[in-house]
Amino acid sequence: MAIDFIELSAELRLWLLLFRNDLMQQPWQLFIIAWISVFVVSGFLIRPISLIGKSIEYKRPPISSMITASILLCLITGFLNTLIPDFLIVWLWIFLLPFILSLLTGFFYLLINKNSKILRNSIALFTANFYIEADKSFLQGTLRALIRLIWEQPQTLIGHGIGQILNCTGFVSSVALSDGIAILTGNIPLANGVALGSYILVTSRYSGTDTHIDLSERNSYLMALIRHELGHTFQSRRSGPLYLFKYGIPSAMSQGWTEKDAEFRSDRYLLINYGLPPIFSSYQKDYSPVGANTAAYLLMLATMIWGAVWGATAGLFGAYLFIAGFIALFNLGKIHSKIL
């Protein structure tokens, strides 16, 4: 069957015309006001700490980074809402519902028990999504916001949701924000620790404290646990949407190369930025961190585009889960896949 390129070109021009019209009809003022509001409010509420236990002077994040990130996110929001509006609605519900439940629980807990812990934790978990470090340059701050809210999805979305749900039920003792990361400690019922995007959840049941963080303490089980999970957050920053399947599932199932890679990344970061000597036996100066291959990104992108064209939002999710599971299978061994 011959392809009628003239008819195909006419249909494409019509689609572009309709798309441009729909794009112009988006509630741009609402989008920009919403994004700027959450960044500015979060910038006033966040009180970061030092990973090595030192007191730090509070400084507000650069307003230029917050405004620029808000504008870029506004454009991305409008574009996605034009192409796949159902996807944006699902994301918004998954993002807001756990926060609202945690916030309301915190209010009731405060009224009944005169304790603001759950309320404070819920706000800290929410604002962590918009956390820009004050010491970052304009470009670094803008990129950090975009990486967390766009590149590190869906793991950061999942980390925020799980954190809020655990906070509702009283499992979270404290939330500390540092280096662009939210560290949740308490009686966490998720193994000993887990890293989901910019959120680290660690149990303090084997430690005498759950509110003090000082990664320079070499003999503390809790600090070693946080250091390990810190490495997984750097894997997330590096691999983005492939994190759960390149590192996350293999880490949970095989305990192989993913752990050595995470420990190296953590030790290297803390050595360079804080001068802390390595504590993990896997640290080697000549070790090369393992990244996701370009083929994996291209395969995922092509599959998701095909899924979106074939089945809209449902097809997009289905294609994502299918290809993600396929990529995970390639990385379940003790040695990482050099293909995907």
Short mmCIF file of C-alpha atoms in Angstrom, two decimals:
data_model
loop_
_atom_site.label_atom_id
_atom_site.label_comp_id
_atom_site.label_asym_id
_atom_site.label_seq_id
_atom_site.Cartn_x
_atom_site.Cartn_y
_atom_site.Cartn_z
CA MET A 1 0.00 0.00 0.00
CA ALA A 2 1.50 3.29 -1.14
CA ILE A 3 1.83 6.14 1.32
CA ASP A 4 0.16 9.37 0.24
CA PHE A 5 2.73 11.88 1.47
CA ILE A 6 0.62 14.84 0.33
CA GLU A 7 -2.31 13.73 2.49
CA LEU A 8 0.03 12.89 5.37
CA SER A 9 1.60 16.36 5.15
CA ALA A 10 -1.83 18.00 5.16
CA GLU A 11 -2.88 16.03 8.26
CA LEU A 12 0.34 16.99 10.01
CA ARG A 13 -0.18 20.68 9.26
CA LEU A 14 -3.74 20.43 10.58
CA TRP A 15 -2.52 18.72 13.76
CA LEU A 16 0.12 21.39 14.32
CA LEU A 17 -2.50 24.10 13.84
CA LEU A 18 -4.80 22.49 16.41
CA PHE A 19 -1.90 21.90 18.78
CA ARG A 20 -0.81 25.54 18.58
CA ASN A 21 -4.37 26.67 19.25
CA ASP A 22 -4.69 24.35 22.28
CA LEU A 23 -1.30 25.48 23.54
CA MET A 24 -2.35 29.12 23.45
CA GLN A 25 -5.52 28.29 25.40
CA GLN A 26 -3.61 26.92 28.39
CA PRO A 27 -4.04 28.76 31.75
CA TRP A 28 -0.53 30.20 31.63
CA GLN A 29 -1.14 32.75 34.39
CA LEU A 30 -2.29 30.01 36.76
CA PHE A 31 0.75 27.87 35.93
CA ILE A 32 3.31 30.63 36.49
CA ILE A 33 1.66 31.88 39.70
CA ALA A 34 1.51 28.33 41.09
CA TRP A 35 5.16 27.53 40.32
CA ILE A 36 6.55 30.83 41.61
CA SER A 37 4.43 30.56 44.77
CA VAL A 38 5.67 27.11 45.76
CA PHE A 39 9.30 28.02 45.13
CA VAL A 40 9.16 31.32 47.02
CA VAL A 41 7.19 29.92 49.97
CA SER A 42 9.49 26.89 50.16
CA GLY A 43 12.51 29.17 50.08
CA PHE A 44 11.25 30.96 53.20
CA LEU A 45 10.28 27.77 55.06
CA ILE A 46 13.28 25.53 54.39
CA ARG A 47 16.00 25.45 57.06
CA PRO A 48 18.81 23.24 55.76
CA ILE A 49 21.41 21.56 57.95
CA SER A 50 25.00 20.49 57.43
CA LEU A 51 25.73 16.81 56.78
CA ILE A 52 28.66 16.96 59.17
CA GLY A 53 26.79 18.38 62.14
CA LYS A 54 28.08 21.94 61.92
CA SER A 55 25.77 24.90 62.34
CA ILE A 56 25.27 26.85 59.13
CA GLU A 57 24.02 30.36 58.55
CA TYR A 58 20.59 30.40 56.94
CA LYS A 59 20.50 32.03 53.53
CA ARG A 60 17.57 32.20 51.16
CA PRO A 61 17.94 30.54 47.74
CA PRO A 62 18.72 32.91 44.85
CA ILE A 63 15.46 34.43 43.63
CA SER A 64 16.78 34.40 40.05
CA SER A 65 17.01 30.61 40.10
CA MET A 66 13.51 30.26 41.54
CA ILE A 67 11.97 32.58 38.93
CA THR A 68 13.82 30.98 36.01
CA ALA A 69 12.96 27.46 37.15
CA SER A 70 9.32 28.52 37.56
CA ILE A 71 9.15 29.90 34.01
CA LEU A 72 10.71 26.79 32.49
CA LEU A 73 8.46 24.49 34.50
CA CYS A 74 5.47 26.59 33.48
CA LEU A 75 6.33 26.03 29.81
CA ILE A 76 6.80 22.29 30.35
CA THR A 77 3.51 22.09 32.25
CA GLY A 78 1.61 23.81 29.45
CA PHE A 79 3.21 21.60 26.83
CA LEU A 80 2.37 18.39 28.70
CA ASN A 81 -1.14 19.56 29.51
CA THR A 82 -1.71 20.12 25.80
CA LEU A 83 -0.32 16.77 24.67
CA ILE A 84 -1.35 14.41 27.49
CA PRO A 85 -3.61 16.22 30.00
CA ASP A 86 -4.62 13.00 31.78
CA PHE A 87 -0.97 12.32 32.59
CA LEU A 88 -0.62 15.68 34.32
CA ILE A 89 -3.81 15.14 36.32
CA VAL A 90 -2.61 11.73 37.53
CA TRP A 91 0.78 13.18 38.50
CA LEU A 92 -0.88 16.04 40.39
CA TRP A 93 -3.15 13.70 42.36
CA ILE A 94 -0.26 11.41 43.31
CA PHE A 95 1.73 14.46 44.38
CA LEU A 96 -0.93 16.38 46.32
CA LEU A 97 -3.10 13.70 47.95
CA PRO A 98 -0.42 12.27 50.32
CA PHE A 99 0.61 15.81 51.28
CA ILE A 100 -2.96 16.87 52.04
CA LEU A 101 -3.55 13.75 54.15
CA SER A 102 -0.28 14.27 56.03
CA LEU A 103 -0.98 17.97 56.53
CA LEU A 104 -4.49 17.36 57.91
CA THR A 105 -3.19 14.59 60.16
CA GLY A 106 -0.58 17.02 61.45
CA PHE A 107 -3.20 19.65 62.24
CA PHE A 108 -5.41 17.19 64.15
CA TYR A 109 -2.39 15.74 65.98
CA LEU A 110 -1.36 19.25 67.01
CA LEU A 111 -4.85 20.08 68.30
CA ILE A 112 -5.20 16.82 70.25
CA ASN A 113 -1.66 16.21 71.53
CA LYS A 114 -0.13 19.70 71.38
CA ASN A 115 2.70 18.24 69.28
CA SER A 116 3.62 19.75 65.91
CA LYS A 117 6.00 16.98 64.76
CA ILE A 118 3.76 15.49 62.06
CA LEU A 119 2.74 18.94 60.81
CA ARG A 120 6.34 20.15 60.58
CA ASN A 121 7.43 16.95 58.84
CA SER A 122 4.63 17.17 56.27
CA ILE A 123 5.62 20.72 55.34
CA ALA A 124 9.32 19.82 55.20
CA LEU A 125 8.61 16.86 52.92
CA PHE A 126 6.53 19.02 50.60
CA THR A 127 8.99 21.91 50.39
CA ALA A 128 11.84 19.49 49.71
CA ASN A 129 10.49 19.17 46.17
CA PHE A 130 11.35 22.84 45.59
CA TYR A 131 14.58 22.94 47.60
CA ILE A 132 17.35 24.97 45.94
CA GLU A 133 20.58 25.25 47.91
CA ALA A 134 21.52 28.84 48.72
CA ASP A 135 25.19 28.32 47.83
CA LYS A 136 24.44 27.30 44.25
CA SER A 137 25.00 29.63 41.32
CA PHE A 138 22.12 30.82 39.16
CA LEU A 139 22.63 28.04 36.63
CA GLN A 140 23.26 25.33 39.24
CA GLY A 141 20.18 26.29 41.23
CA THR A 142 17.96 26.31 38.16
CA LEU A 143 19.28 22.95 36.98
CA ARG A 144 18.87 21.41 40.44
CA ALA A 145 15.18 22.33 40.47
CA LEU A 146 14.61 20.98 36.96
CA ILE A 147 16.52 17.78 37.68
CA ARG A 148 14.45 17.03 40.78
CA LEU A 149 11.05 17.88 39.32
CA ILE A 150 11.52 16.61 35.76
CA TRP A 151 14.57 14.38 35.35
CA GLU A 152 14.30 12.46 38.66
CA GLN A 153 10.76 11.27 38.06
CA PRO A 154 8.98 9.07 38.98
CA GLN A 155 11.25 8.11 41.91
CA THR A 156 11.12 11.53 43.60
CA LEU A 157 7.33 11.56 43.29
CA ILE A 158 7.20 8.10 44.89
CA GLY A 159 9.65 9.09 47.62
CA HIS A 160 7.57 12.14 48.53
CA GLY A 161 4.33 10.12 48.58
CA ILE A 162 5.72 7.29 50.72
CA GLY A 163 7.32 9.80 53.08
CA GLN A 164 4.03 11.64 53.60
CA ILE A 165 2.10 8.40 54.18
CA LEU A 166 4.66 7.17 56.73
CA ASN A 167 4.52 10.57 58.40
CA CYS A 168 0.71 10.27 58.70
CA THR A 169 1.12 7.03 60.62
CA GLY A 170 3.80 8.37 62.95
CA PHE A 171 6.76 6.42 61.58
CA VAL A 172 8.81 9.52 60.73
CA SER A 173 10.65 11.14 63.63
CA SER A 174 12.43 13.90 61.74
CA VAL A 175 13.06 15.32 58.28
CA ALA A 176 16.40 16.97 57.58
CA LEU A 177 17.18 18.88 54.39
CA SER A 178 20.74 19.12 53.16
CA ASP A 179 22.58 19.17 49.83
CA GLY A 180 19.31 19.11 47.91
CA ILE A 181 18.16 15.94 49.68
CA ALA A 182 15.47 15.17 52.27
CA ILE A 183 16.62 12.65 54.90
CA LEU A 184 13.79 10.95 56.81
CA THR A 185 14.67 9.08 60.00
CA GLY A 186 12.47 7.12 62.35
CA ASN A 187 10.97 3.66 62.70
CA ILE A 188 10.83 3.26 58.92
CA PRO A 189 9.25 -0.11 57.93
CA LEU A 190 11.11 -0.31 54.61
CA ALA A 191 14.08 -2.57 55.30
CA ASN A 192 16.89 -0.53 56.86
CA GLY A 193 17.02 2.19 54.28
CA VAL A 194 15.83 3.17 50.84
CA ALA A 195 16.57 6.06 48.49
CA LEU A 196 13.87 7.29 46.14
CA GLY A 197 15.04 10.24 44.09
CA SER A 198 15.75 13.17 46.38
CA TYR A 199 14.32 11.36 49.42
CA ILE A 200 16.29 9.09 51.75
CA LEU A 201 14.35 6.98 54.27
CA VAL A 202 16.41 5.27 56.97
CA THR A 203 15.47 3.44 60.14
CA SER A 204 16.91 4.57 63.46
CA ARG A 205 15.77 1.51 65.42
CA TYR A 206 19.38 0.36 65.78
CA SER A 207 20.66 3.79 66.78
CA GLY A 208 20.38 5.84 69.93
CA THR A 209 19.26 8.96 68.07
CA ASP A 210 17.08 9.83 65.13
CA THR A 211 17.31 13.61 65.09
CA HIS A 212 21.07 14.21 64.92
CA ILE A 213 22.97 13.88 61.63
CA ASP A 214 26.75 14.01 61.47
CA LEU A 215 28.27 11.88 58.71
CA SER A 216 31.75 12.38 60.15
CA GLU A 217 30.85 9.88 62.90
CA ARG A 218 32.55 6.76 61.54
CA ASN A 219 31.28 4.35 64.22
CA SER A 220 27.59 5.17 63.92
CA TYR A 221 25.41 2.57 62.17
CA LEU A 222 22.81 5.21 61.28
CA MET A 223 25.40 7.54 59.75
CA ALA A 224 26.88 4.69 57.69
CA LEU A 225 23.39 3.82 56.51
CA ILE A 226 22.71 7.41 55.46
CA ARG A 227 26.05 7.54 53.66
CA HIS A 228 25.16 4.41 51.71
CA GLU A 229 21.73 5.68 50.70
CA LEU A 230 23.29 9.01 49.76
CA GLY A 231 25.09 7.17 47.00
CA HIS A 232 21.80 5.91 45.61
CA THR A 233 20.49 9.49 45.38
CA PHE A 234 23.51 10.36 43.24
CA GLN A 235 22.67 7.39 41.02
CA SER A 236 19.19 8.89 40.66
CA ARG A 237 20.55 12.31 39.73
CA ARG A 238 22.73 10.71 37.10
CA SER A 239 20.30 8.25 35.52
CA GLY A 240 16.99 10.11 35.90
CA PRO A 241 13.93 8.14 34.74
CA LEU A 242 15.97 4.93 34.45
CA TYR A 243 17.01 4.90 38.13
CA LEU A 244 14.35 2.52 39.46
CA PHE A 245 15.15 -0.07 36.82
CA LYS A 246 18.86 0.42 36.23
CA TYR A 247 19.71 0.61 39.95
CA GLY A 248 16.62 0.36 42.20
CA ILE A 249 15.20 -3.07 41.39
CA PRO A 250 18.64 -4.69 40.94
CA SER A 251 19.69 -3.19 44.30
CA ALA A 252 16.66 -4.67 46.07
CA MET A 253 17.05 -8.11 44.48
CA SER A 254 20.72 -8.84 43.89
CA GLN A 255 22.78 -6.66 46.28
CA GLY A 256 25.54 -6.68 43.69
CA TRP A 257 27.23 -4.02 41.65
CA THR A 258 24.64 -1.37 42.52
CA GLU A 259 25.80 -1.24 46.15
CA LYS A 260 29.46 -0.88 45.32
CA ASP A 261 28.60 1.86 42.86
CA ALA A 262 26.45 3.71 45.43
CA GLU A 263 29.13 3.49 48.13
CA PHE A 264 31.78 4.80 45.76
CA ARG A 265 29.63 7.75 44.70
CA SER A 266 28.87 8.64 48.33
CA ASP A 267 32.47 8.34 49.53
CA ARG A 268 33.70 10.36 46.58
CA TYR A 269 31.14 13.14 47.09
CA LEU A 270 31.81 13.47 50.82
CA LEU A 271 35.57 13.39 50.28
CA ILE A 272 35.46 16.17 47.69
CA ASN A 273 32.80 18.38 49.32
CA TYR A 274 33.40 17.77 53.04
CA GLY A 275 36.87 16.28 53.25
CA LEU A 276 35.55 13.10 54.89
CA PRO A 277 37.70 9.99 54.33
CA PRO A 278 36.03 6.96 52.70
CA ILE A 279 34.47 4.39 55.04
CA PHE A 280 33.36 1.66 52.64
CA SER A 281 35.70 -1.17 51.71
CA SER A 282 34.49 -0.99 48.11
CA TYR A 283 36.02 2.47 47.63
CA GLN A 284 38.74 2.47 45.01
CA LYS A 285 40.32 5.51 43.48
CA ASP A 286 40.39 3.89 40.02
CA TYR A 287 36.75 2.75 40.13
CA SER A 288 34.50 4.19 37.42
CA PRO A 289 30.85 4.85 38.33
CA VAL A 290 28.31 2.89 36.30
CA GLY A 291 25.87 4.96 34.27
CA ALA A 292 22.87 4.05 32.16
CA ASN A 293 23.77 3.56 28.51
CA THR A 294 22.44 5.78 25.75
CA ALA A 295 20.73 2.77 24.19
CA ALA A 296 18.51 2.42 27.27
CA TYR A 297 17.32 6.04 27.04
CA LEU A 298 16.64 5.79 23.31
CA LEU A 299 14.78 2.51 23.73
CA MET A 300 12.64 3.92 26.53
CA LEU A 301 11.91 7.14 24.63
CA ALA A 302 10.91 5.33 21.44
CA THR A 303 8.72 2.84 23.31
CA MET A 304 6.95 5.55 25.32
CA ILE A 305 6.29 7.67 22.22
CA TRP A 306 4.83 4.62 20.50
CA GLY A 307 2.71 3.88 23.58
CA ALA A 308 1.43 7.47 23.78
CA VAL A 309 0.50 7.52 20.08
CA TRP A 310 -1.17 4.13 20.31
CA GLY A 311 -3.01 4.49 23.61
CA ALA A 312 -2.66 8.07 24.91
CA THR A 313 -1.94 8.28 28.67
CA ALA A 314 -2.73 4.61 29.36
CA GLY A 315 -0.47 3.57 26.50
CA LEU A 316 2.29 5.83 27.81
CA PHE A 317 2.19 4.25 31.28
CA GLY A 318 1.96 0.74 29.85
CA ALA A 319 4.93 1.29 27.54
CA TYR A 320 6.95 2.77 30.41
CA LEU A 321 6.33 -0.19 32.69
CA PHE A 322 7.05 -2.70 29.93
CA ILE A 323 10.35 -1.24 28.82
CA ALA A 324 11.40 -0.48 32.40
CA GLY A 325 10.95 -4.13 33.38
CA PHE A 326 12.90 -5.16 30.30
CA ILE A 327 15.80 -2.89 31.28
CA ALA A 328 15.72 -4.17 34.88
CA LEU A 329 16.16 -7.77 33.66
CA PHE A 330 19.43 -6.80 32.03
CA ASN A 331 20.84 -5.50 35.33
CA LEU A 332 19.87 -8.14 37.91
CA GLY A 333 23.22 -9.91 37.98
CA LYS A 334 26.29 -9.28 40.08
CA ILE A 335 27.81 -7.46 37.11
CA HIS A 336 26.05 -4.52 35.49
CA SER A 337 24.77 -4.69 31.92
CA LYS A 338 26.95 -3.00 29.32
CA ILE A 339 24.05 -3.01 26.87
CA LEU A 340 21.28 -1.31 28.90
#
